[in-house]
Structure formats: C-alpha cells, structure tokens
PDB file of C-alpha atoms in Angstrom:
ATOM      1  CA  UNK W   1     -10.985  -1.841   3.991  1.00 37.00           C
ATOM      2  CA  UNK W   2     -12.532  -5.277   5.039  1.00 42.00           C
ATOM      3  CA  UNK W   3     -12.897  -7.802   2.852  1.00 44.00           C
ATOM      4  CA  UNK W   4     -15.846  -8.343   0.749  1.00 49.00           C
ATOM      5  CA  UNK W   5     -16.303 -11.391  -1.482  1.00 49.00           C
ATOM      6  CA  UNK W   6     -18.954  -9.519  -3.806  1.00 51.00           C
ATOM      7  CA  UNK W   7     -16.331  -6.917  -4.625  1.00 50.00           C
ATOM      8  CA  UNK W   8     -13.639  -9.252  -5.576  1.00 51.00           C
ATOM      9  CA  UNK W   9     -16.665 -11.615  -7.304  1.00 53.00           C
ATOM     10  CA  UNK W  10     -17.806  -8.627  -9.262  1.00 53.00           C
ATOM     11  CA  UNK W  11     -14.417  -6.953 -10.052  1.00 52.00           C
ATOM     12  CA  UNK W  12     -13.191 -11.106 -11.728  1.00 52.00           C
ATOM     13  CA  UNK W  13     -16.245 -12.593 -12.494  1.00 52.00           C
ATOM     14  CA  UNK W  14     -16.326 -12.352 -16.344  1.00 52.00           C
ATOM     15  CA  UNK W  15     -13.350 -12.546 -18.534  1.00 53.00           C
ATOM     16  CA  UNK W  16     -15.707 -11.394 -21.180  1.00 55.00           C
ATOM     17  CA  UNK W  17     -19.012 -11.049 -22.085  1.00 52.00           C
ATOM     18  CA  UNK W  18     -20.007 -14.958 -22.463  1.00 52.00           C
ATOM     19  CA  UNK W  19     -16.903 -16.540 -20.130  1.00 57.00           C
ATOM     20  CA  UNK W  20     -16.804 -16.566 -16.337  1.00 57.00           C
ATOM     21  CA  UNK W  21     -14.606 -16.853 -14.671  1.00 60.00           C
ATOM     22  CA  UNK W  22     -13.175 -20.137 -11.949  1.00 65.00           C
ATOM     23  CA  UNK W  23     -11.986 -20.221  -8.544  1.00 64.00           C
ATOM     24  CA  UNK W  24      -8.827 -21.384 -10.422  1.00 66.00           C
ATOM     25  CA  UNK W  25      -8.928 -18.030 -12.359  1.00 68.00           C
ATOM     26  CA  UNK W  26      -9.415 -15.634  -9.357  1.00 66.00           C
ATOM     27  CA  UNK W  27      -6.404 -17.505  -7.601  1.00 70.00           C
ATOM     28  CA  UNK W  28      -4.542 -16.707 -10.693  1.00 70.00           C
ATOM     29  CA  UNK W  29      -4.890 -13.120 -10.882  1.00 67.00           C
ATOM     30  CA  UNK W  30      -4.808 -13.063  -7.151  1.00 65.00           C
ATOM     31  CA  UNK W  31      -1.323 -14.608  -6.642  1.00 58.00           C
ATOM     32  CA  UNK W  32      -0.805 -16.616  -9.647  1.00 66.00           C
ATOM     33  CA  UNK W  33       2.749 -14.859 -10.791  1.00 78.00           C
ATOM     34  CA  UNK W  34       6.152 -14.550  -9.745  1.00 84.00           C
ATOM     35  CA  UNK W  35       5.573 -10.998  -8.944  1.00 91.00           C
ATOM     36  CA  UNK W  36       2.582 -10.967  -6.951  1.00 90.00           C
ATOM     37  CA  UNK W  37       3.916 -14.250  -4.989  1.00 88.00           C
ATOM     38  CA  UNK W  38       7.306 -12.993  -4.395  1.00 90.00           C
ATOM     39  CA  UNK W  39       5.642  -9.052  -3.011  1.00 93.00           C
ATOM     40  CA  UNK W  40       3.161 -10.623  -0.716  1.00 92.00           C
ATOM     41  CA  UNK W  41       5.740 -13.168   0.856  1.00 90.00           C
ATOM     42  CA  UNK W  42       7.412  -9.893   1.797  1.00 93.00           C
ATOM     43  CA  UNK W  43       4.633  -8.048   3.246  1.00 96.00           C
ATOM     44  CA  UNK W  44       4.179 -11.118   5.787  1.00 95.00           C
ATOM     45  CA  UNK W  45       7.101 -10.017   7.594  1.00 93.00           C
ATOM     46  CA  UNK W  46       4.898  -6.669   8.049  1.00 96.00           C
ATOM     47  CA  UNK W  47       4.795  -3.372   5.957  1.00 97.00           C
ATOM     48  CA  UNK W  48       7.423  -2.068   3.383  1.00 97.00           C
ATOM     49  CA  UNK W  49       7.876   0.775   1.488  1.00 97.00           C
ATOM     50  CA  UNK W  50       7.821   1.174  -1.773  1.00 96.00           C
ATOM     51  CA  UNK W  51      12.010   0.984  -2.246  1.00 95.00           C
ATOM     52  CA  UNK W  52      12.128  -1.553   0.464  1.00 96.00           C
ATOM     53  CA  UNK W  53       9.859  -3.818  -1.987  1.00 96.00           C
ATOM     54  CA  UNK W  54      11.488  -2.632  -5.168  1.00 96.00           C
ATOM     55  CA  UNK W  55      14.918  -4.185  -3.135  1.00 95.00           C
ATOM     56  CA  UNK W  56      13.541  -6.889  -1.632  1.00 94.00           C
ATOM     57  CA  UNK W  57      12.050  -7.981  -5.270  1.00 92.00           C
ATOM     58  CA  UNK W  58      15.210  -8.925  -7.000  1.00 86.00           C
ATOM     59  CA  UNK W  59      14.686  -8.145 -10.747  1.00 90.00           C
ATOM     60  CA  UNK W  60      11.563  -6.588 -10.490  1.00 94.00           C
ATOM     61  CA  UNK W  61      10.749  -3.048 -12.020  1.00 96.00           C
ATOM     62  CA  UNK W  62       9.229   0.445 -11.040  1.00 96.00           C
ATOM     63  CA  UNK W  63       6.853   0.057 -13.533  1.00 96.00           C
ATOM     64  CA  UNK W  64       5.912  -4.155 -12.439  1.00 95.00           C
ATOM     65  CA  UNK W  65       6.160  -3.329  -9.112  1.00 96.00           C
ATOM     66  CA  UNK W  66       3.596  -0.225  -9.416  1.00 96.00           C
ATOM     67  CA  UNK W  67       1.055  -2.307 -11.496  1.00 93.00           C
ATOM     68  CA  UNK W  68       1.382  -5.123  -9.098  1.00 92.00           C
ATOM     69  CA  UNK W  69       0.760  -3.418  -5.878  1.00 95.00           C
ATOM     70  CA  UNK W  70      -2.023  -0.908  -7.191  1.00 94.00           C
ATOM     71  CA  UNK W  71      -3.709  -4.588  -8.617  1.00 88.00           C
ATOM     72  CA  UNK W  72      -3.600  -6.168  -5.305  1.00 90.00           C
ATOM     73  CA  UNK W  73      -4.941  -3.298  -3.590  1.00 92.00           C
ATOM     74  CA  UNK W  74      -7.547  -3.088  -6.094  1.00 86.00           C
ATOM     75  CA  UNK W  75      -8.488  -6.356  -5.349  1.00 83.00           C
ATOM     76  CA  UNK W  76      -8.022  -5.916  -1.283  1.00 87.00           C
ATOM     77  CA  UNK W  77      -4.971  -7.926  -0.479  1.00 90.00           C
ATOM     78  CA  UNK W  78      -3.103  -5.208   0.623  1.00 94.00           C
ATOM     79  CA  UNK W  79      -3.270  -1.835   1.924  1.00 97.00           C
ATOM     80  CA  UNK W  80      -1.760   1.629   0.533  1.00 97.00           C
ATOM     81  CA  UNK W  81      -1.339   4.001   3.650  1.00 97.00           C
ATOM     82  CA  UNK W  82       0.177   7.539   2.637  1.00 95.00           C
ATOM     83  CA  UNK W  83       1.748   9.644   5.360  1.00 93.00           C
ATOM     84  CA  UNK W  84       1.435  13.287   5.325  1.00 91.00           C
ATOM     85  CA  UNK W  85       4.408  15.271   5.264  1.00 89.00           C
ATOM     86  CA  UNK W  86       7.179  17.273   3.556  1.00 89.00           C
ATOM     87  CA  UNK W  87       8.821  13.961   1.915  1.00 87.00           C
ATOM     88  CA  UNK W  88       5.832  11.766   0.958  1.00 86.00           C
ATOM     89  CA  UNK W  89       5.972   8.584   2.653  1.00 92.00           C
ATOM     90  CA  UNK W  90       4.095   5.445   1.319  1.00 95.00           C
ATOM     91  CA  UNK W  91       3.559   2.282   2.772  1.00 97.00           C
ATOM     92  CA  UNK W  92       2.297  -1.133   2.053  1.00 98.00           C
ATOM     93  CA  UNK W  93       0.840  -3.989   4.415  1.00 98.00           C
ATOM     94  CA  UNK W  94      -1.152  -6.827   4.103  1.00 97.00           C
ATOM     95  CA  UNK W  95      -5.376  -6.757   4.909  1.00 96.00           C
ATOM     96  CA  UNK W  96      -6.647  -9.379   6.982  1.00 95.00           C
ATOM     97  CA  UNK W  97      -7.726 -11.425   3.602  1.00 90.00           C
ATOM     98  CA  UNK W  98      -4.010 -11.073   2.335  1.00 92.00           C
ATOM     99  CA  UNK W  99      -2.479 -12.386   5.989  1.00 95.00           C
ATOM    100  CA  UNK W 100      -4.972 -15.492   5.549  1.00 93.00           C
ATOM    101  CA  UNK W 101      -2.651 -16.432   1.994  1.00 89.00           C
ATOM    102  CA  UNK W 102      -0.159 -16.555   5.007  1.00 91.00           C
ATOM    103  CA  UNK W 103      -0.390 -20.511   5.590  1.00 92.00           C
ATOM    104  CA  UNK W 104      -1.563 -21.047   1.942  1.00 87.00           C
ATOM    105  CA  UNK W 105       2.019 -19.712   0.247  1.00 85.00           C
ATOM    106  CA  UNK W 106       3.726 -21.470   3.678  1.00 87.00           C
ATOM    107  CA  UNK W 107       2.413 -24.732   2.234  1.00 89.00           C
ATOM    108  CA  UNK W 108       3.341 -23.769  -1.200  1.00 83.00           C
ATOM    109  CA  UNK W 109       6.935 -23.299  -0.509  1.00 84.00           C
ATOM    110  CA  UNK W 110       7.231 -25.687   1.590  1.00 88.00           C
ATOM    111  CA  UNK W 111       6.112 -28.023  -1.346  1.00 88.00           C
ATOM    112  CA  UNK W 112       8.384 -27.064  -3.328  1.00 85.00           C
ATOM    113  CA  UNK W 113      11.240 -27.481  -0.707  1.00 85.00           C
ATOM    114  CA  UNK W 114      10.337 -30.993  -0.455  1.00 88.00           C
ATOM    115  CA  UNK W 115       9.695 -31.283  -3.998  1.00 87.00           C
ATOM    116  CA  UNK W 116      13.269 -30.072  -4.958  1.00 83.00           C
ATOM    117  CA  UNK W 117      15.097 -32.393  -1.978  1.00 83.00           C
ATOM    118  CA  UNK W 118      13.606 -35.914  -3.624  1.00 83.00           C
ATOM    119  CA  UNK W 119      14.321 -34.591  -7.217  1.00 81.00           C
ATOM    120  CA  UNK W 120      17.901 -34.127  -6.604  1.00 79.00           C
ATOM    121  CA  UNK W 121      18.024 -37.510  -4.378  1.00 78.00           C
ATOM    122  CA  UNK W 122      16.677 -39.410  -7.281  1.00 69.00           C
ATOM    123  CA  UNK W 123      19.130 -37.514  -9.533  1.00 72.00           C
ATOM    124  CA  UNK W 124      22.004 -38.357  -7.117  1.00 63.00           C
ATOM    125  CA  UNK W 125      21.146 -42.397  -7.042  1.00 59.00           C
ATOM    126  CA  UNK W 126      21.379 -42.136 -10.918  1.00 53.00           C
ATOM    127  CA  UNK W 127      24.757 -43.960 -12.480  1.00 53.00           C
TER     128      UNK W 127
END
C-alpha cells in the first residue's frame, strides 16, 4: 500500500464535528506514545512477528500491542503480511512512509541522549 496523504488527511482531519485537527495532532496519533515509538523503532531493524514485538516491547500487552499495530496499519505506517499455511504466520514491517520516521525518531533519541548527558553533568558540578 503506498502512501497517500488524502487517506491519512481524511482518516485525522476532524476530532469532531467543529475541531480539526494540526500537524501537531496527526504526529501525535502517528507516533506520539510510548507504544507506538518504542514498536516502530523495532520494525527499523526490519520485520517482526507478532511475539518477537510483544518481547521486544518490554511491558507492553497482547491487547496494546494488537490496537497499536492494527492503528498504524490503518494509518499506513506499517504493513500486515499473513503467510499461508498450517501454523498461521504473521508479520509486520515498515511502508516506505514509516522507514522515512527513520531519521526523524534517530534525531529524537539522539536528543534525548544528549539531553540526559548535560543534565547529569550539571547535577554532578552541584555541591
């Protein structure tokens, strides 16, 4: 499924009848929680299976996991590829639009990194 900004624009555009909504608001529900951040920074290192994700997800459940991954495919960040056979076998990779978050989270974390370093310098200087 390619990426098409009219489908994600009509899918988020109104939060309710009067109210639409911002570019802040569609990063939100894009990535904006733990959950969501944490299962597409796994999918970068390629595609998982369901169990894979539920162990590489520390602290996450069945039930968050599920509702995260069906919202993000809803929403074409990721993909949902079901092998035939007698075990079913279900796996999940990123689209082209969720590899572009790629350098986007990259510079997030590495933020954060860098945030975390001065704050405990400055805490260290302290008396």
């Amino acid at each position: 499924m390619l990426f098409d900004v009219r489908i994600l624009y009509n899918r988020l555009m109104k939060k309710n009848e009067n109210e639409f909504l911002t570019s802040f608001d569609i990063i939100q529900q894009l990535c904006g929680d733990k959950w969501k951040f944490l299962t597409i920074c796994n999918l970068f290192n390629g595609p998982k299976r369901f169990g894979e994700l539920l162990y590489l997800v520390d602290s996450i459940t069945k039930k968050v996991l599920t509702e995260n991954l069906r919202a993000l495919e809803d929403i074409g960040i990721l993909n949902r590829t079901l092998y035939p056979g007698k075990v079913k076998k279900v796996e999940y990779s990123l689209t082209p639009t969720g590899l572009s978050l790629k350098p986007i989270f990259h510079g997030l974390v590495e933020w954060g990194v860098s945030y975390f370093s001065h704050s405990q310098e400055g805490k260290s200087k302290e008396p």
